[in-house]
């Protein structure tokens, strides 16, 4: 099996390093009540393996904290929660939701996420010349205050490929991010099914 690319480390390490169901200590200042989260059945169906969902957990997993596309924006607020998902094969996902202090702050977080995701390909290539990263904008979804879908395809100099779908949505003061990934290219990305996943993620927040 080909190596996973480093740009796909978020979903790969989430499955390998944190067992499903593991609960982290709640950080000081974290929101006392989590928003609603996706269930395993809400993820795009995998052809040969079912999804398993971990517990909704306060804070961020280390993989998100270190992620070049998401970490800078999501790291600056402790009112955050996450849930990790895995299959028995090569597909993995994580949902992160953050409660902002005001609606204006939530709007600002969405704008900063959009900026960081759009620039992530160029920043990744600059940090690691062995990687070639292609960005796609899959547009918006009319759910609550809106959701936006993005895609990233990463190829290493030795030929391994990794595809990642990201959705950023908002309902009032709550911003949610769904990050899905697997080995392969854009042709392997279940964009139509992921749009349904993103819509449910926002609908379930409140």
Coordinates of C-alpha atoms in Angstrom, one line a residue, residues 10-206:
X10 CA -4.8 15.1 9.8
X11 CA -7.1 12.2 9.0
X12 CA -4.4 9.5 9.0
X13 CA -3.1 10.3 12.5
X14 CA -6.6 10.8 13.9
X15 CA -7.3 7.1 13.2
X16 CA -3.9 5.8 14.2
X17 CA -3.1 7.9 17.2
X18 CA -6.4 8.3 19.0
X19 CA -8.7 5.3 19.6
X20 CA -12.4 5.7 19.0
X21 CA -14.1 6.6 22.2
X22 CA -11.1 8.1 23.9
X23 CA -12.2 11.2 25.9
X24 CA -9.7 14.0 26.5
X25 CA -9.7 16.2 29.6
X26 CA -11.9 19.2 29.1
X27 CA -9.7 22.3 28.8
X28 CA -10.2 25.3 31.0
X29 CA -12.7 27.7 29.5
X30 CA -14.3 25.2 27.2
X31 CA -17.9 25.4 26.3
X32 CA -20.0 23.5 28.9
X33 CA -22.4 22.0 26.3
X34 CA -21.4 20.6 23.0
X35 CA -23.4 21.4 19.8
X36 CA -24.9 18.6 17.8
X37 CA -22.5 16.4 15.8
X38 CA -22.6 14.1 12.8
X39 CA -23.2 10.4 13.3
X40 CA -21.2 7.7 11.6
X41 CA -24.2 7.1 9.2
X42 CA -24.0 10.7 8.0
X43 CA -20.5 10.2 6.4
X44 CA -20.2 9.4 2.7
X45 CA -20.7 5.7 2.4
X46 CA -17.5 3.6 2.0
X47 CA -17.7 0.8 -0.6
X48 CA -16.2 -1.9 1.6
X49 CA -16.1 -0.7 5.2
X50 CA -18.5 0.9 7.6
X51 CA -17.8 4.1 9.5
X52 CA -17.1 4.1 13.3
X53 CA -17.6 7.3 15.3
X54 CA -15.6 8.3 18.4
X55 CA -17.2 10.2 21.3
X56 CA -17.8 13.9 21.1
X57 CA -14.9 15.4 23.0
X58 CA -14.0 18.8 24.3
X59 CA -11.0 20.6 22.7
X60 CA -9.1 19.8 19.5
X61 CA -7.2 16.7 18.6
X62 CA -3.4 17.2 18.1
X63 CA -3.7 16.6 14.4
X64 CA -6.1 19.6 14.0
X65 CA -3.9 21.8 16.2
X66 CA -0.9 21.1 13.9
X67 CA -2.8 21.2 10.6
X68 CA -1.6 23.8 8.1
X69 CA -5.1 24.4 6.6
X70 CA -7.1 24.7 9.9
X71 CA -4.9 24.9 13.0
X72 CA -4.1 28.6 13.0
X73 CA -7.8 29.6 13.1
X74 CA -9.3 26.8 15.2
X75 CA -6.5 26.9 17.8
X76 CA -7.4 30.4 19.1
X77 CA -10.6 29.4 20.9
X78 CA -11.1 26.9 23.7
X79 CA -14.9 26.7 23.2
X80 CA -14.3 23.8 20.8
X81 CA -15.4 20.2 20.5
X82 CA -14.5 17.4 18.0
X83 CA -15.5 14.0 16.9
X84 CA -13.4 11.6 14.9
X85 CA -14.5 9.0 12.5
X86 CA -12.7 6.0 10.9
X87 CA -13.1 3.1 8.6
X88 CA -11.1 -0.2 8.6
X89 CA -9.4 0.9 5.4
X90 CA -8.1 4.3 4.1
X91 CA -10.9 6.8 4.8
X92 CA -10.9 8.9 7.9
X93 CA -12.7 12.1 9.0
X94 CA -13.0 14.6 11.8
X95 CA -15.6 17.2 12.7
X96 CA -14.7 20.2 14.8
X97 CA -17.2 22.8 16.1
X98 CA -16.4 26.1 17.8
X99 CA -18.7 28.3 19.8
X100 CA -17.7 32.0 19.3
X101 CA -18.6 34.7 21.8
X102 CA -20.7 36.6 19.2
X103 CA -22.2 36.1 15.8
X104 CA -19.7 38.6 14.4
X105 CA -16.8 36.6 15.8
X106 CA -18.2 33.5 14.2
X107 CA -18.5 35.3 10.8
X108 CA -14.9 36.4 11.2
X109 CA -13.8 32.8 11.9
X110 CA -15.5 31.6 8.7
X111 CA -13.7 34.2 6.7
X112 CA -10.3 33.4 8.2
X113 CA -10.9 29.7 7.5
X114 CA -11.8 30.4 3.9
X115 CA -8.6 32.4 3.5
X116 CA -6.4 29.7 5.2
X117 CA -7.9 26.8 3.2
X118 CA -7.5 28.7 -0.1
X119 CA -3.9 29.4 0.6
X120 CA -3.1 26.0 2.1
X121 CA -2.0 24.4 -1.2
X122 CA 0.6 27.1 -1.8
X123 CA 1.8 27.2 1.7
X124 CA 2.1 23.4 1.8
X125 CA 4.2 23.3 -1.4
X126 CA 6.4 26.1 -0.1
X127 CA 7.1 24.2 3.1
X128 CA 7.7 20.9 1.3
X129 CA 8.9 21.1 -2.3
X130 CA 8.4 17.3 -2.7
X131 CA 4.6 17.8 -2.6
X132 CA 2.3 19.1 -5.3
X133 CA -1.1 20.3 -4.0
X134 CA -4.1 21.2 -6.1
X135 CA -7.0 23.2 -4.7
X136 CA -10.7 23.0 -5.8
X137 CA -13.6 25.2 -4.8
X138 CA -16.9 23.2 -4.8
X139 CA -19.1 26.1 -3.9
X140 CA -21.6 26.9 -1.2
X141 CA -24.6 25.2 0.3
X142 CA -27.9 27.0 1.3
X143 CA -28.1 25.7 4.9
X144 CA -28.6 28.0 7.9
X145 CA -26.0 30.8 7.6
X146 CA -24.3 28.8 4.8
X147 CA -21.6 26.2 4.2
X148 CA -18.7 26.1 1.8
X149 CA -17.0 23.1 0.3
X150 CA -13.3 22.7 -0.7
X151 CA -11.1 20.0 -2.1
X152 CA -7.3 19.4 -1.9
X153 CA -5.3 16.8 -3.8
X154 CA -1.8 16.1 -2.8
X155 CA 0.8 14.1 -4.8
X156 CA 4.3 13.3 -3.6
X157 CA 7.5 13.2 -5.7
X158 CA 7.4 9.4 -5.5
X159 CA 3.8 9.2 -6.7
X160 CA 1.6 8.6 -3.7
X161 CA -1.7 10.6 -3.8
X162 CA -4.1 11.8 -1.1
X163 CA -7.5 13.6 -1.5
X164 CA -9.2 15.7 1.1
X165 CA -12.6 17.3 1.3
X166 CA -13.3 20.2 3.7
X167 CA -16.6 21.8 4.6
X168 CA -17.0 25.0 6.7
X169 CA -20.5 26.0 7.9
X170 CA -22.1 28.3 10.4
X171 CA -25.3 28.5 12.5
X172 CA -25.4 31.6 14.5
X173 CA -22.3 31.8 16.8
X174 CA -21.3 28.2 16.0
X175 CA -18.8 27.3 13.3
X176 CA -18.3 23.7 12.2
X177 CA -15.6 22.1 10.0
X178 CA -15.8 18.6 8.5
X179 CA -12.6 17.2 7.2
X180 CA -12.7 13.9 5.1
X181 CA -9.8 12.2 3.5
X182 CA -8.5 9.1 1.8
X183 CA -5.8 7.9 -0.6
X184 CA -6.5 8.7 -4.2
X185 CA -7.4 11.7 -6.4
X186 CA -10.3 14.0 -7.0
X187 CA -12.0 11.3 -9.0
X188 CA -12.1 9.2 -5.8
X189 CA -13.7 12.0 -3.7
X190 CA -17.5 11.6 -3.0
X191 CA -18.4 15.2 -3.5
X192 CA -22.1 14.7 -4.0
X193 CA -22.4 12.6 -0.8
X194 CA -20.1 15.0 1.1
X195 CA -22.4 17.9 0.3
X196 CA -25.2 16.0 2.1
X197 CA -22.8 15.3 5.0
X198 CA -21.9 19.1 5.2
X199 CA -25.6 20.0 5.2
X200 CA -26.4 17.6 8.0
X201 CA -23.4 18.9 10.0
X202 CA -24.8 22.4 10.0
X203 CA -28.4 21.3 10.5
X204 CA -27.4 19.3 13.6
X205 CA -25.6 22.1 15.4
X206 CA -28.7 23.4 17.2

